[in-house]
Amino acid sequence: MADRLRMVEAVRETLRAELERDDSVVVYGEDVGRAGGVFRATEGLLDAYPDRVFDSPVAEAGIVGVGVGLAATGLRPVAEIQFQSFLYQGFHQLAQHVARIRSRTRGTVTCPMTIRTPYGGGIHALELHSESFEAGFAHVPGLTVVVPASPAETAGLLTASVRSPDPVVFLEPTRLYRSFREEVPADHELPLGEARIVDSGEDLTVVAWGSMLRETLEATAELDADIEVIDPRTISPLDTETIVESVRKTGRCVVVHEAPRTSGMAGEIIARITEDAFYYLETPVERITGYDVPVPLFAREDAYLPDADRIEAGIRRVLDRN
Amino acid sequence: MADRLRMVEAVRETLRAELERDDSVVVYGEDVGRAGGVFRATEGLLDAYPDRVFDSPVAEAGIVGVGVGLAATGLRPVAEIQFQSFLYQGFHQLAQHVARIRSRTRGTVTCPMTIRTPYGGGIHALELHSESFEAGFAHVPGLTVVVPASPAETAGLLTASVRSPDPVVFLEPTRLYRSFREEVPADHELPLGEARIVDSGEDLTVVAWGSMLRETLEATAELDADIEVIDPRTISPLDTETIVESVRKTGRCVVVHEAPRTSGMAGEIIARITEDAFYYLETPVERITGYDVPVPLFAREDAYLPDADRIEAGIRRVLDRN
Amino acid sequence: MPREDIAQFTIRSVQVLAEDGTVDEDLAPSLSDDELLDCYEAMKRARRLDERAISLQRRGELGTYAPAIGQEAAQVGSAFAMDEDDWIVPSFREQSALMVRETPPQQILEYAMGMEEGAEIPVDEHALPPAIPVGTQPLHAAGVGWGEAIQESPNVALTYFGDGATSEGDVYEALNFAGVYDAQTVFLCQNNRYAISTRLEDQTAAETLAQKAIAAGIDGVRVDGNDVLGVYRVVSEAIERARDGDPTLVEALTYRRSMHTTSDDPSVYREAAEEDEWEARDPIVRFQVYLENRGLLDEETKATIDERVESEIADAIDRVNAARDELDPADMFRHVYAEQPPELERQAAAFERKGDRDG
Amino acid sequence: MPREDIAQFTIRSVQVLAEDGTVDEDLAPSLSDDELLDCYEAMKRARRLDERAISLQRRGELGTYAPAIGQEAAQVGSAFAMDEDDWIVPSFREQSALMVRETPPQQILEYAMGMEEGAEIPVDEHALPPAIPVGTQPLHAAGVGWGEAIQESPNVALTYFGDGATSEGDVYEALNFAGVYDAQTVFLCQNNRYAISTRLEDQTAAETLAQKAIAAGIDGVRVDGNDVLGVYRVVSEAIERARDGDPTLVEALTYRRSMHTTSDDPSVYREAAEEDEWEARDPIVRFQVYLENRGLLDEETKATIDERVESEIADAIDRVNAARDELDPADMFRHVYAEQPPELERQAAAFERKGDRDG
Ligand SMILES: Cc1ncc(C[n+]2csc(CCOP(=O)(O)OP(=O)(O)O)c2C)c(N)n1
Ligand SMILES: Cc1ncc(C[n+]2csc(CCOP(=O)(O)OP(=O)(O)O)c2C)c(N)n1
Ligand SMILES: [Mg+2]
Ligand SMILES: [Mg+2]
């Protein structure tokens, strides 16, 4: 690698590298083989590794469930679910088995499976192609939930996910797949469970991930304030410390996500800040989120998604309060 | 009715009354017919309404999915899922269709379906028979999520759920099914979306639901303080106002749930309190919750579940802080 | 017993209108000349809408669109077999069938423009909106067919899904529920040989899809899906059986001649030669030859039909463009619950005020 | 073509050991006298463990327990057909099969006492823990059988599930995946006629469960599940086919003679007369008659076996009681992730300190 890649290319090159490095890696999912994936994230892999790349039947419970068996035989399953909402079809396999086979067996059977799936809105896709349910996945103990926000981050975090001894739900913001290029180092592995301080600042902390990070950076660029921007990267287990330390320093915080507001991850983050940084808060934490409505079809989608304007307005409100 | 009933009897008598009152009500689910349900919550209903009570195949996606069709033909489906974790098998039908058919069709097709399911721990049941995923369901816009805490509340809320024009996930705490009796008025309907102030008080607010309400009341009975106890009853849409008003008055709050901590409903409640009552808080809100582990098998289950002792200790900490 | 054969099953395939345009007179359905011409016009209308939609999408005026070019016989033939009060339960590729059921092309375009208006169901219309998640809607159709049975109504539900969908557990559960509850449901699987790029042999080891019915103990039959008369006949029979509580799985063997959706490039996963082969088997051409041979279709009639179709679609495009310009985004808050809960009211208000306070 | 039969399927049923204890010599598997006696002892052990477990549960010493009384032939016969390195993928009622695979009765009791220790899998043991959610584990077995195929290993997976499970979409998806990927998997459905209270006719309209294989394009066969030799034979054949990548669904027709679990009262939903009928068809009795007729089993041998089984189980009960007393509840924090994340560490510490600060 070490090339300037788009996010979707970073996915592909990471999978290629992991297939090459480790014979036990198998890649499968709907249309990942001959077509190379509906976003071309697996293009060329079947040709290069014909014995370890497979097109799957259209059956997400199956895709998730067979992973438990593949892993038991010593393989390292890397499955693609074509869109995040269709992981719901396999949610029971995820929650009842993948997430807990380690604890059920006191560590004697494990499931080092990675489930990659395009996630989030902003590409004017069909109904149910734009959801973000990271909070629901994060509520299942045993899962690691990752959302990358750039090509290099994708490579680093996906490498770590494939190598992780635990199951990872790897949520790829479709909106960022082709939106920009970035230098991606070869054999890049980033730690899971560690947030990234994207921008340092003293006045206010913003926590944002996925494509909301980009909107946030657009918003903060407009602002004449010293803002710390944190990308948790791993949604669960969440790196509380980095967030809490930042809020202790800034005393002000805004959390952004595109998932519906109620019961979203912002609630969890606000609770942790309340627990560990309450006395440092100069003003309440705000959250800028999707609304509590199903993501509308694309003609109304832009109205649903938080954008740089809404984030900027939110930051201003929190800065202006005292 | 107007009898002293156990919760499971309140379920049964409510279903009987609704079957009687409204010809469009159909009751179905695994073993609900000839056996009258594994908890006997539907005992006698098949005999009384042989054309509208059905045993279902063991297929939860099916049970949820056919509800969309039944409702389209003008029926009012009341389905039982044998244990809450098995609703995961039908989570996709719930999130992709049941919850959103109204918004997808701009109100021209609706799904007034009630999905009842035993929920929560404390009865020393098998693996995956003790989970509580209310936070995950609450994250799906369009659903109403209800947890009753007593026989009369069960009757009132279940009546409202069956009559609701929107789909309701009705979570019945198994631990309370037979734990006590209560006077249950006939034709009792309680509003959805409204919290109940179980005890009024000035010193501290506790928010708790399901079997955790009982643990909370046990804890507060031990305490020499004036505690306000709120049962939200409807987890989503949540009655923010009642909670916020209470916290504005008491300045202190503890939220209790048995679901795992991370991404649980306590986070959402703390976020709402932060938004609307921050300046009234004398000390951070605490949460007493299940741990971030799969609910263990029953030999270790008591260690997992929050109990009156943990709640009491939590309340004391919050009261003692200043 | 030692070894004993205890159950035997046969899957039958039906064709009425052969590829050369000749008809098996014994099996030919009794359709009037007008009905035959209506059927033809419906197929033409569907084809033309798809073609126009593809070019609108190419010009950026439409979102992702799933054309059914090549599948018109399967959809139109089956939709014609329904009575007015029967239910249509479609997936995302059923514009041909929906238009037979009098969904105006405008609504189809609205949906493709990302407007919920396109999925509004008129009062008393027995239809469900398109299901985007593959294989979910057959359960709804099983529920409809069961609900009608409970209410002793004669109406049946006809649901559409693809070959790929048959791999989803939901479809199997739907067949099984229908069998258990004597649901008044017909399951129409359009086997167009591909699920996006995935060929049938990577989808299942089953040699036919009709045989999936056997697992549920219901009838399964295959029909030539490019033969509109065959589809009409087989589906009519299935509908009649369904009225008596006997559900059927019909496999209509066809071919998706164009892309999976406008986001898809089939040349990545299939040969032009294969596409050419199926061009020769086009369902409209075949039916046209038949109608011409019967003397029902001359150049003038064809031209009249083409013009009518063309202007209907042009009208629809005008109307939908106008509708798009009037779209109120705040509408997304209005249909989540029957009555708006306070928190959602607050969010809607925040949305209108923009920036004053967030959702 | 007009109408043509395009596919034909036959479901066959096998019985080797008849109800009267006579055997079909052509089909009888070649098992040595010792193997036959081992098989008998395994069935007796299973029966006795179930009986003891029920009475322990009645005394409050055990949690919910799912006995397999009446199903010993189906489980023991099939487990005997496996090679040592083959995989067992059980549901929650497979103690008979698990003990053949050398799961000690102690672990089975531990599991029934609510201890995760009971689901620990020894290193190099090819087994998955019991699956509580109905119908989920066949997918794991499809994955195992596919994984072994990918790695060109000869091992197969044998998974157990019930008649009720066949209604779950997951089971169908498992059969279909196995067919597509030539998974080295055998699917053993113990059709014990009930899913808790639900009778087969409320579960599916299919006349056999073996025919569910047809939907996935794999082999399906029925065997008398109370005939240990028949089960052994049919499953052995299926395992051999699976080694070559041909999965099979075997339906073993049997009867659950006792309760669904210790929380269940079958008298609510079935007649004593039916239970009596099946008592007469008990798999152990039938096999015993056969062994006696062959001169392999006299009163003394029977007594020795009974005593051995009795003392093994008594030992297991002692050991598990001791284990229970040493249980560390904090163990629940230890196996959630390979490495404990900080938040969980904090929660575990809070748990130990109790009350200092909550989780
Ligand atoms: C549950 C689910 N999984 C995956 C997808 C993505 N997807 C859309 S169409 C399709 C293939 C469907 O194939 P088929 O059933 O044959 O229907 P066709 O597109 O050929 O009409 C897939 C995988 C989806 N929409 N829903
Ligand atoms: C997904 C799921 N749904 C429901 C249940 C509750 N339940 C436990 S056993 C059972 C019946 C299973 O019947 P069958 O498959 O015939 O197996 P058997 O109990 O007869 O061995 C049910 C419904 C469950 N454990 N999992
Ligand atoms: Mg297809
Ligand atoms: Mg059974």
Coordinates of N, CA and C in Angstrom, one line a residue, chain B residues 34-100:
Chain B
R34 N -53.3 -24.5 22.6 CA -53.7 -25.7 23.4 C -53.1 -25.7 24.8
A35 N -51.8 -25.2 24.9 CA -51.1 -25.3 26.2 C -51.4 -24.0 27.0
G36 N -51.9 -23.0 26.3 CA -52.2 -21.7 27.1 C -51.0 -20.9 27.4
G37 N -49.9 -21.2 26.6 CA -48.7 -20.4 26.9 C -47.8 -21.0 27.9
V38 N -46.5 -20.9 27.7 CA -45.6 -21.5 28.7 C -45.7 -20.9 30.1
F39 N -46.2 -19.7 30.2 CA -46.4 -19.1 31.5 C -47.9 -19.1 31.8
R40 N -48.7 -19.8 31.0 CA -50.2 -19.8 31.2 C -50.8 -18.5 31.0
A41 N -50.2 -17.6 30.2 CA -50.7 -16.2 30.1 C -51.9 -16.2 29.1
T42 N -52.1 -17.3 28.4 CA -53.2 -17.3 27.4 C -54.1 -18.5 27.7
E43 N -54.0 -19.0 28.9 CA -54.8 -20.2 29.2 C -56.3 -20.0 29.0
G44 N -57.0 -20.9 28.4 CA -58.4 -20.8 28.2 C -58.9 -20.0 27.1
L45 N -58.0 -19.2 26.5 CA -58.4 -18.3 25.4 C -58.8 -19.1 24.1
L46 N -58.1 -20.2 23.8 CA -58.4 -21.0 22.6 C -59.8 -21.6 22.8
D47 N -60.1 -22.1 23.9 CA -61.4 -22.7 24.2 C -62.5 -21.6 24.0
A48 N -62.2 -20.4 24.5 CA -63.3 -19.4 24.4 C -63.4 -18.8 23.0
Y49 N -62.3 -18.7 22.3 CA -62.3 -18.0 21.0 C -61.5 -18.9 20.0
P50 N -62.1 -20.0 19.7 CA -61.3 -21.0 18.9 C -61.0 -20.5 17.5
D51 N -61.7 -19.5 17.0 CA -61.4 -19.0 15.6 C -60.4 -17.9 15.6
R52 N -60.0 -17.4 16.8 CA -59.1 -16.2 16.8 C -57.9 -16.4 17.7
V53 N -57.7 -17.6 18.1 CA -56.5 -17.9 18.9 C -55.7 -19.1 18.2
F54 N -54.4 -18.9 18.0 CA -53.7 -19.9 17.2 C -52.3 -20.2 17.7
D55 N -52.0 -21.5 17.7 CA -50.7 -21.9 17.9 C -49.9 -21.6 16.7
S56 N -48.7 -21.1 16.8 CA -47.8 -20.8 15.7 C -46.7 -21.8 15.5
P57 N -46.2 -22.0 14.3 CA -45.0 -22.7 14.1 C -43.8 -21.9 14.9
V58 N -42.8 -22.6 15.2 CA -41.6 -22.0 15.9 C -40.8 -21.2 14.9
A59 N -41.2 -19.9 14.8 CA -40.7 -19.1 13.7 C -41.0 -17.6 14.0
E60 N -40.1 -17.0 14.7 CA -40.4 -15.6 15.2 C -40.4 -14.6 14.1
A61 N -39.6 -14.7 13.1 CA -39.7 -13.7 12.0 C -41.0 -13.9 11.4
G62 N -41.5 -15.1 11.3 CA -42.8 -15.4 10.8 C -43.9 -14.7 11.6
I63 N -43.8 -14.9 12.9 CA -44.8 -14.4 13.8 C -44.9 -12.9 13.7
V64 N -43.8 -12.3 13.6 CA -43.8 -10.8 13.5 C -44.3 -10.4 12.1
G65 N -43.7 -11.1 11.1 CA -44.0 -10.7 9.7 C -45.4 -10.9 9.3
V66 N -46.1 -12.0 9.7 CA -47.4 -12.2 9.3 C -48.3 -11.1 9.9
G67 N -47.9 -10.5 11.0 CA -48.7 -9.5 11.7 C -48.9 -8.3 10.8
V68 N -48.0 -8.0 9.9 CA -48.1 -6.9 9.0 C -49.3 -7.2 8.0
G69 N -49.3 -8.4 7.6 CA -50.4 -8.8 6.7 C -51.7 -8.9 7.4
L70 N -51.8 -9.5 8.5 CA -53.0 -9.6 9.3 C -53.6 -8.2 9.5
A71 N -52.7 -7.3 9.9 CA -53.2 -5.9 10.2 C -53.7 -5.2 8.9
A72 N -53.1 -5.5 7.8 CA -53.5 -4.9 6.5 C -54.9 -5.3 6.2
T73 N -55.3 -6.5 6.6 CA -56.7 -7.0 6.3 C -57.7 -6.5 7.3
G74 N -57.2 -5.7 8.3 CA -58.1 -5.1 9.2 C -58.2 -5.8 10.6
L75 N -57.3 -6.8 10.7 CA -57.3 -7.5 12.0 C -56.3 -6.8 13.0
R76 N -56.4 -7.1 14.2 CA -55.6 -6.5 15.2 C -54.7 -7.6 15.9
P77 N -53.5 -7.8 15.3 CA -52.7 -9.0 15.8 C -52.1 -8.7 17.2
V78 N -52.3 -9.7 18.1 CA -51.6 -9.7 19.4 C -50.8 -11.0 19.4
A79 N -49.5 -10.8 19.2 CA -48.6 -12.0 19.1 C -47.8 -12.1 20.4
E80 N -47.6 -13.4 20.7 CA -46.6 -13.6 21.8 C -45.3 -14.2 21.3
I81 N -44.2 -13.6 21.7 CA -42.9 -14.2 21.5 C -42.5 -14.8 22.8
Q82 N -42.1 -16.1 22.7 CA -42.0 -16.9 24.0 C -41.0 -16.3 25.0
F83 N -39.9 -15.7 24.5 CA -39.0 -15.0 25.4 C -38.4 -13.8 24.6
Q84 N -38.2 -12.7 25.3 CA -37.7 -11.5 24.6 C -36.6 -11.7 23.7
S85 N -35.6 -12.6 24.1 CA -34.4 -12.7 23.2 C -34.8 -13.3 21.9
F86 N -35.9 -14.0 21.8 CA -36.3 -14.7 20.6 C -37.0 -13.7 19.6
L87 N -37.3 -12.5 20.1 CA -37.8 -11.5 19.2 C -36.6 -11.0 18.3
Y88 N -35.4 -11.3 18.7 CA -34.2 -11.0 17.8 C -34.4 -11.7 16.5
Q89 N -35.0 -12.9 16.5 CA -35.2 -13.7 15.3 C -36.1 -12.9 14.3
G90 N -36.9 -12.0 14.9 CA -37.8 -11.3 14.1 C -37.5 -9.8 14.1
F91 N -36.3 -9.4 14.5 CA -36.0 -8.0 14.7 C -36.1 -7.3 13.3
H92 N -35.7 -7.9 12.2 CA -35.7 -7.3 10.9 C -37.1 -7.0 10.5
Q93 N -38.1 -7.9 10.8 CA -39.5 -7.6 10.4 C -40.0 -6.5 11.3
L94 N -39.5 -6.4 12.5 CA -40.0 -5.4 13.4 C -39.5 -4.0 13.0
A95 N -38.2 -3.9 12.7 CA -37.5 -2.6 12.4 C -37.8 -2.2 10.9
Q96 N -37.8 -3.2 10.0 CA -38.0 -2.8 8.6 C -39.4 -2.6 8.2
H97 N -40.3 -3.3 8.9 CA -41.7 -3.2 8.4 C -42.7 -2.8 9.5
V98 N -42.8 -3.5 10.6 CA -43.8 -3.2 11.6 C -43.7 -1.8 12.0
A99 N -42.5 -1.3 12.4 CA -42.3 0.0 12.9 C -42.5 1.1 11.9
R100 N -42.3 0.8 10.6 CA -42.3 1.9 9.7 C -43.3 1.9 8.6

